[in-house]
Short mmCIF file of C-alpha atoms in Angstrom, two decimals:
data_model
loop_
_atom_site.label_atom_id
_atom_site.label_comp_id
_atom_site.label_asym_id
_atom_site.label_seq_id
_atom_site.Cartn_x
_atom_site.Cartn_y
_atom_site.Cartn_z
CA MET O 13 12.96 -15.27 45.07
CA ALA O 14 15.30 -16.72 43.12
CA GLU O 15 14.41 -16.41 38.66
CA VAL O 16 12.77 -18.87 37.40
CA LYS O 17 14.27 -17.76 33.53
CA ALA O 18 12.11 -19.94 31.70
CA CYS O 19 7.65 -18.17 31.05
CA SER O 20 5.95 -21.29 32.30
CA CYS O 21 3.22 -20.05 30.66
CA ALA O 22 4.65 -17.62 27.89
CA ALA O 23 1.79 -19.41 25.13
CA ASP O 24 -1.63 -17.97 27.43
CA CYS O 25 0.46 -14.52 28.57
CA ILE O 26 -1.09 -11.72 27.73
CA PRO O 27 -0.59 -8.02 28.88
CA GLU O 28 -3.23 -6.69 28.73
CA PHE O 29 -4.98 -9.11 31.28
CA CYS O 30 -1.37 -9.52 32.79
CA ASP O 31 -0.29 -7.21 35.06
CA TRP O 32 3.68 -7.83 33.93
CA LYS O 33 3.71 -11.60 35.85
CA CYS O 34 1.71 -13.79 34.68
CA ALA O 35 0.38 -15.89 37.83
CA LEU O 36 1.75 -19.64 36.87
CA ARG O 37 5.60 -17.81 36.90
CA VAL O 38 4.87 -15.86 40.36
CA VAL O 39 3.85 -19.80 41.45
CA ASP O 40 6.81 -21.40 39.70
CA GLU O 41 8.51 -18.80 41.28
CA LEU O 42 7.41 -19.75 44.92
CA LEU O 43 7.96 -23.56 44.68
CA ALA O 44 11.54 -22.96 43.03
CA THR O 45 12.54 -20.69 45.97
CA PRO O 46 14.13 -22.75 48.42
CA GLY O 47 12.07 -22.52 51.79
CA ALA O 48 9.23 -20.45 50.64
CA VAL O 49 6.71 -22.79 51.16
CA THR O 50 6.65 -26.11 53.03
CA GLY O 51 4.50 -28.87 54.09
CA ASP O 52 0.87 -28.30 53.33
CA ASP O 53 1.04 -24.75 51.69
CA THR O 54 3.13 -26.92 48.92
CA ASP O 55 0.50 -29.19 48.04
CA LEU O 56 -2.23 -26.27 47.88
CA LEU O 57 -0.18 -24.45 45.87
CA LEU O 58 0.69 -27.13 43.49
CA ASP O 59 -3.27 -27.62 43.72
CA PHE O 60 -3.90 -23.27 42.30
CA ARG O 61 -1.40 -23.81 39.74
CA SER O 62 -2.96 -27.07 37.87
CA LEU O 63 -6.23 -24.54 38.29
CA ILE O 64 -4.80 -21.52 37.01
CA ARG O 65 -3.83 -23.76 34.88
CA GLN O 66 -6.70 -25.36 33.09
CA GLN O 67 -8.45 -22.63 34.17
CA LYS O 68 -12.22 -24.44 33.65
CA ASN O 69 -13.16 -24.08 37.52
CA ALA O 70 -12.99 -21.12 38.79
CA GLU O 71 -14.89 -21.12 41.52
CA ALA O 72 -12.41 -23.81 43.26
CA THR O 73 -9.84 -21.38 41.90
CA LEU O 74 -11.67 -18.92 44.00
CA ARG O 75 -11.70 -20.43 47.16
CA VAL O 76 -8.37 -22.50 46.52
CA PHE O 77 -6.32 -18.43 46.52
CA CYS O 78 -8.56 -17.52 49.56
CA GLU O 79 -6.80 -20.40 51.19
CA LEU O 80 -3.60 -19.62 50.30
CA ARG O 81 -3.32 -15.57 50.90
CA ARG O 82 -4.33 -16.52 54.42
CA ARG O 83 -1.60 -18.56 55.11
CA LEU O 84 0.49 -16.60 52.48
CA GLU O 85 0.49 -13.14 51.97
CA VAL O 86 1.88 -11.96 54.59
CA LYS O 87 5.08 -13.78 54.34
CA HIS O 88 5.01 -13.12 50.85
CA TYR O 89 3.22 -10.36 49.66
CA LEU O 90 4.22 -9.06 46.33
CA ALA O 91 3.65 -12.36 45.00
CA PHE O 92 0.40 -12.30 46.34
CA TYR O 93 -0.24 -8.81 44.51
CA ARG O 94 0.67 -10.48 41.50
CA LEU O 95 -1.83 -13.32 41.85
CA ARG O 96 -4.69 -10.84 43.06
CA SER O 97 -4.25 -8.65 40.46
CA TRP O 98 -3.55 -11.65 37.44
CA LEU O 99 -7.37 -13.13 39.61
CA LYS O 100 -8.22 -10.15 38.92
CA ASN O 101 -8.34 -9.82 35.45
CA HIS O 102 -9.02 -13.12 34.57
CA LEU O 103 -12.41 -13.93 36.46
CA LEU O 104 -15.81 -12.64 36.75
CA ALA O 105 -18.93 -13.48 38.51
CA GLU O 106 -22.01 -14.19 36.93
CA VAL O 107 -25.07 -13.48 38.63
CA ARG O 108 -28.22 -13.82 37.31
CA ALA O 109 -30.98 -11.58 38.95
CA CYS O 110 -33.55 -15.13 39.74
CA PRO O 111 -32.89 -18.57 38.18
CA ALA O 112 -34.63 -17.53 34.37
CA ALA O 113 -32.76 -14.29 33.62
CA ALA O 114 -29.89 -13.21 31.86
CA PRO O 115 -26.40 -13.75 33.71
CA GLU O 116 -25.17 -9.85 34.44
CA GLN O 117 -21.05 -9.96 34.05
CA ILE O 118 -19.43 -8.14 37.29
CA PRO O 119 -15.67 -7.21 38.10
CA VAL O 120 -14.28 -9.40 41.12
CA ARG O 121 -12.67 -7.66 43.70
CA LEU O 122 -10.10 -9.70 45.75
CA ASN O 123 -10.48 -7.34 49.06
CA PHE O 124 -11.69 -10.39 50.77
CA TYR O 125 -9.72 -13.53 52.57
CA CYS O 126 -12.48 -16.01 51.63
CA VAL O 127 -15.27 -16.94 48.73
CA GLU O 128 -18.17 -16.48 50.45
CA ALA O 129 -17.12 -13.03 51.28
CA VAL O 130 -16.02 -12.07 47.79
CA ARG O 131 -19.54 -13.46 46.40
CA ARG O 132 -21.17 -11.27 48.53
CA ASP O 133 -19.67 -8.56 47.32
CA CYS O 134 -20.20 -9.51 44.00
CA LEU O 135 -24.16 -9.24 44.73
CA CYS O 136 -24.03 -6.37 46.24
CA ALA O 137 -22.30 -4.96 43.12
CA ALA O 138 -25.44 -6.32 40.96
CA ALA O 139 -27.60 -4.96 43.65
CA GLU O 140 -26.12 -1.62 43.44
CA ARG O 141 -26.15 -1.84 39.50
CA GLY O 142 -30.25 -1.96 40.10
CA ASN O 143 -30.87 -5.23 39.50
CA VAL O 144 -34.12 -6.22 41.72
CA LEU O 145 -32.43 -9.98 43.17
CA LEU O 146 -35.19 -11.54 43.67
CA ALA O 147 -33.50 -15.78 43.80
CA PRO O 148 -29.95 -14.30 42.99
CA ARG O 149 -27.53 -16.95 41.11
CA LEU O 150 -23.52 -16.14 40.79
CA ASN O 151 -20.81 -18.43 38.77
CA PHE O 152 -17.99 -17.63 39.12
CA VAL O 153 -16.06 -17.68 35.88
CA PHE O 154 -12.86 -17.39 33.65
CA ARG O 155 -12.90 -14.03 31.53
CA PRO O 156 -12.04 -16.01 27.49
CA ILE O 157 -8.89 -15.16 26.39
CA ASN O 158 -8.43 -14.19 22.98
CA LYS O 159 -5.83 -17.21 21.88
CA GLY O 160 -4.85 -15.76 18.54
CA PRO O 161 -0.69 -14.64 17.68
CA ARG O 162 1.07 -12.66 19.86
CA THR O 163 1.81 -9.35 19.29
CA LEU O 164 5.58 -8.50 20.16
CA SER O 165 4.74 -6.21 22.98
CA ALA O 166 3.37 -10.15 24.58
CA ALA O 167 6.35 -11.38 24.01
CA THR O 168 8.88 -8.71 25.27
CA VAL O 169 6.30 -8.68 28.88
CA CYS O 170 7.33 -12.54 29.45
CA ALA O 171 11.26 -11.65 28.17
CA SER O 172 11.32 -8.88 30.10
CA SER O 173 10.57 -10.78 33.34
CA ALA O 174 12.40 -13.69 33.05
CA MET C 173 36.02 1.86 22.23
CA SER C 174 35.95 5.13 22.32
CA THR C 175 34.25 6.42 25.73
CA THR C 176 33.11 10.10 23.32
CA THR C 177 30.06 9.96 20.16
CA SER C 178 30.87 10.91 17.81
CA PRO C 179 29.86 13.25 15.34
CA GLN C 180 28.72 10.84 12.60
CA THR C 181 27.24 8.68 15.37
CA THR C 182 25.08 11.23 17.11
CA LYS C 183 23.29 11.73 13.47
CA SER C 184 22.71 8.25 13.22
CA ALA C 185 21.34 7.95 16.55
CA ARG C 186 19.07 11.86 15.55
CA LYS C 187 17.93 9.27 12.66
CA ASP C 188 16.90 6.86 14.64
CA THR C 189 13.19 7.04 15.02
CA ARG C 190 13.02 3.69 16.80
CA LEU C 191 15.66 5.31 19.55
CA VAL C 192 13.26 8.60 19.70
CA GLU C 193 10.19 6.04 20.42
CA ALA C 194 12.27 4.38 22.86
CA LEU C 195 13.03 7.26 24.65
CA ASN C 196 9.55 8.67 24.40
CA LEU C 197 8.13 5.95 25.82
CA THR C 198 10.57 5.92 28.90
CA LEU C 199 9.29 9.80 28.68
CA ALA C 200 6.22 8.99 29.65
CA ASP C 201 6.85 5.99 31.74
CA SER C 202 8.58 8.13 34.08
CA TYR C 203 5.88 10.92 33.75
CA ALA C 204 3.11 8.80 34.54
CA LEU C 205 5.29 6.70 37.46
CA MET C 206 5.81 10.23 39.28
CA GLY C 207 1.86 11.27 38.94
CA LEU C 208 1.24 7.19 40.61
CA THR C 209 4.14 7.75 43.36
CA HIS C 210 2.83 11.59 44.20
CA LEU C 211 -1.13 10.00 44.69
CA ALA C 212 1.62 7.08 46.45
CA HIS C 213 2.33 9.91 48.83
CA TRP C 214 -0.57 11.83 49.18
CA ASN C 215 -2.99 8.80 50.00
CA VAL C 216 -1.00 6.15 52.37
CA GLU C 217 -2.05 5.03 55.52
CA GLY C 218 -1.03 2.77 58.43
CA PRO C 219 1.88 2.08 60.33
CA GLY C 220 3.86 3.09 57.88
CA PHE C 221 3.19 6.38 56.94
CA PHE C 222 5.72 8.22 58.14
CA PHE C 223 8.49 6.02 56.60
CA LEU C 224 6.71 5.75 53.04
CA HIS C 225 4.85 9.28 53.18
CA LYS C 226 8.72 10.63 53.08
CA ALA C 227 10.53 7.89 50.79
CA PHE C 228 7.24 8.58 48.17
CA GLU C 229 8.24 12.31 47.92
CA GLU C 230 11.76 11.51 47.33
CA GLN C 231 11.44 9.60 44.34
CA TYR C 232 8.68 11.53 43.02
CA GLU C 233 11.16 14.20 43.16
CA GLN C 234 13.98 11.89 41.61
CA LEU C 235 11.43 11.34 38.67
CA PHE C 236 10.61 14.53 37.90
CA GLU C 237 14.05 15.91 37.94
CA ALA C 238 14.31 11.77 35.33
CA VAL C 239 12.29 13.04 33.05
CA ASP C 240 13.68 17.09 32.21
CA GLU C 241 16.88 15.37 31.74
CA ILE C 242 15.19 12.45 29.39
CA ALA C 243 13.52 15.36 27.17
CA GLU C 244 16.28 16.96 27.08
CA ARG C 245 17.99 14.23 25.32
CA LEU C 246 15.61 13.64 22.53
CA ARG C 247 16.01 17.06 22.37
CA ALA C 248 19.65 16.80 21.46
CA LEU C 249 19.27 14.20 19.40
CA GLU C 250 16.94 16.77 17.12
CA ALA C 251 13.39 15.52 18.18
CA TYR C 252 10.54 16.67 19.49
CA ALA C 253 9.90 15.34 23.44
CA ILE C 254 6.08 14.51 23.94
CA GLY C 255 4.03 15.60 26.14
CA GLY C 256 0.43 16.19 28.02
CA LEU C 257 -0.94 14.60 30.44
CA GLY C 258 -3.38 12.78 28.74
CA LYS C 259 -0.62 11.83 26.12
CA LEU C 260 1.27 10.18 28.45
CA ALA C 261 -0.47 8.46 30.10
CA GLN C 262 -1.68 7.02 26.99
CA THR C 263 1.25 5.79 25.97
CA ALA C 264 3.69 5.09 29.09
CA GLY C 265 -0.07 2.28 30.00
CA LEU C 266 0.41 2.02 33.12
CA GLU C 267 -2.55 0.78 35.75
CA GLU C 268 -3.66 3.57 37.58
CA PHE C 269 -4.63 2.91 41.44
CA LYS C 270 -7.79 2.94 42.85
CA ALA C 271 -7.12 4.89 45.84
CA PRO C 272 -7.35 4.29 48.55
CA MET C 273 -5.25 1.51 49.04
CA ALA C 274 -4.07 -0.75 52.02
CA GLN C 275 0.02 0.78 52.12
CA ASN C 276 1.51 -2.94 51.51
CA ASP C 277 -0.48 -2.83 47.80
CA TYR C 278 0.78 0.81 47.08
CA VAL C 279 4.03 -0.47 47.96
CA ALA C 280 3.51 -3.27 46.25
CA ALA C 281 1.57 -1.35 42.34
CA LEU C 282 4.44 1.03 42.36
CA ILE C 283 7.18 -1.81 42.16
CA VAL C 284 4.82 -3.25 39.05
CA ALA C 285 5.09 -0.19 37.24
CA HIS C 286 9.00 0.57 38.03
CA GLU C 287 9.41 -2.87 37.06
CA LYS C 288 7.00 -2.47 33.66
CA VAL C 289 9.64 1.38 33.23
CA MET C 290 12.67 -0.90 33.91
CA ALA C 291 12.17 -3.38 30.55
CA ASP C 292 11.41 -0.28 28.12
CA LEU C 293 14.19 2.06 29.09
CA THR C 294 16.44 -1.94 29.12
CA ARG C 295 14.56 -1.46 25.92
CA ALA C 296 16.49 2.12 25.00
CA ARG C 297 19.25 0.86 26.56
CA ASP C 298 20.26 -1.26 23.90
CA LEU C 299 18.70 0.43 20.93
CA ALA C 300 21.08 3.40 21.90
CA GLY C 301 24.04 0.80 21.59
CA GLU C 302 22.63 -0.62 18.42
CA VAL C 303 23.60 3.43 17.46
CA ASN C 304 26.40 3.34 19.37
CA ASP C 305 24.97 6.98 20.97
CA LEU C 306 26.60 6.35 24.25
CA GLU C 307 25.38 9.70 25.59
CA THR C 308 21.53 8.30 25.70
CA GLN C 309 23.19 4.88 26.90
CA ASP C 310 24.57 6.37 30.04
CA LEU C 311 21.48 8.15 31.13
CA MET C 312 19.89 4.69 30.38
CA ILE C 313 21.96 3.03 32.19
CA GLY C 314 21.63 5.78 35.20
CA ARG C 315 17.75 4.85 34.96
CA LEU C 316 18.05 1.39 35.50
CA GLN C 317 19.81 1.83 37.94
CA TRP C 318 18.05 4.24 40.25
CA HIS C 319 15.06 2.18 39.39
CA ALA C 320 16.36 -1.47 40.54
CA LYS C 321 17.72 0.29 43.69
CA THR C 322 14.05 1.79 44.42
CA VAL C 323 13.17 -1.84 43.48
CA TRP C 324 15.16 -2.71 46.28
CA MET C 325 14.10 -1.16 48.82
CA LEU C 326 10.34 -1.30 47.87
CA LYS C 327 10.79 -4.86 47.97
CA SER C 328 12.79 -4.96 51.54
CA PHE C 329 9.94 -2.98 53.40
CA LEU C 330 7.37 -5.74 52.21
CA LYS C 331 9.34 -8.39 53.37
CA ASN C 332 8.16 -10.01 56.59
#
């Protein structure tokens, strides 16, 4: 895979969450590699890039990721492992036992290839915590990121993976 | 350029706390990676079992030797090597595996861990160069070559 020299999201790269290669960088590497992604997959990958760059619509991000994973993971396993690791650290499920209940944050496990299966897994995880899910509501959200001054180690992470 | 390290240079390397810290970090990294590789050796399952089980065994055995070499280099610099499982794990900061995982996830996770170790080895190599400690630099270069080769093999396994 071709190496992209500049880290495209260096300003937002937080090591605790980034697992050494942030998602934008992985997507950029895929896009920059001749023949790695073609046709509709390229369009979908660009959509995914836009979604993770904006970090506003977690559900759509997850939906597009699952679609991309079904299409491309066999060919680009390592890239999708990095993307999975990144999403696992950046996404949360907020589960309410009923519409009026306070939300409980549940980690998102990406052992599945469709959003509905991920949603069901999160609801099961909430139930295992002792919640009685009367009329549950679930929203996927991006974990808030500390965008304060970057540490030396954060800079090192991006530099070392460049 | 001289190919040996003068006693004066070794003295400056001994005094360089940055180099000692960097070496201790590579020691912790290597130890933690050895533990992860050993875990993968035990728990890997799937069609690639026989190949991966054997490959992981060779890798953790080589990491065990590397750990000893790095620790002994620290002692040669009259510094102390860090130790203890908790301290090594905390210093390395490598993410632990949530076994069981799919066989390809073990391979991918190990690649990511090797990359972290290589970043720290590169820093130690460069610091050793700054203080003209060629023996330490040579050790770090050797380690980097081994990790690069291992990453190449692991990546090749994932190619489809």
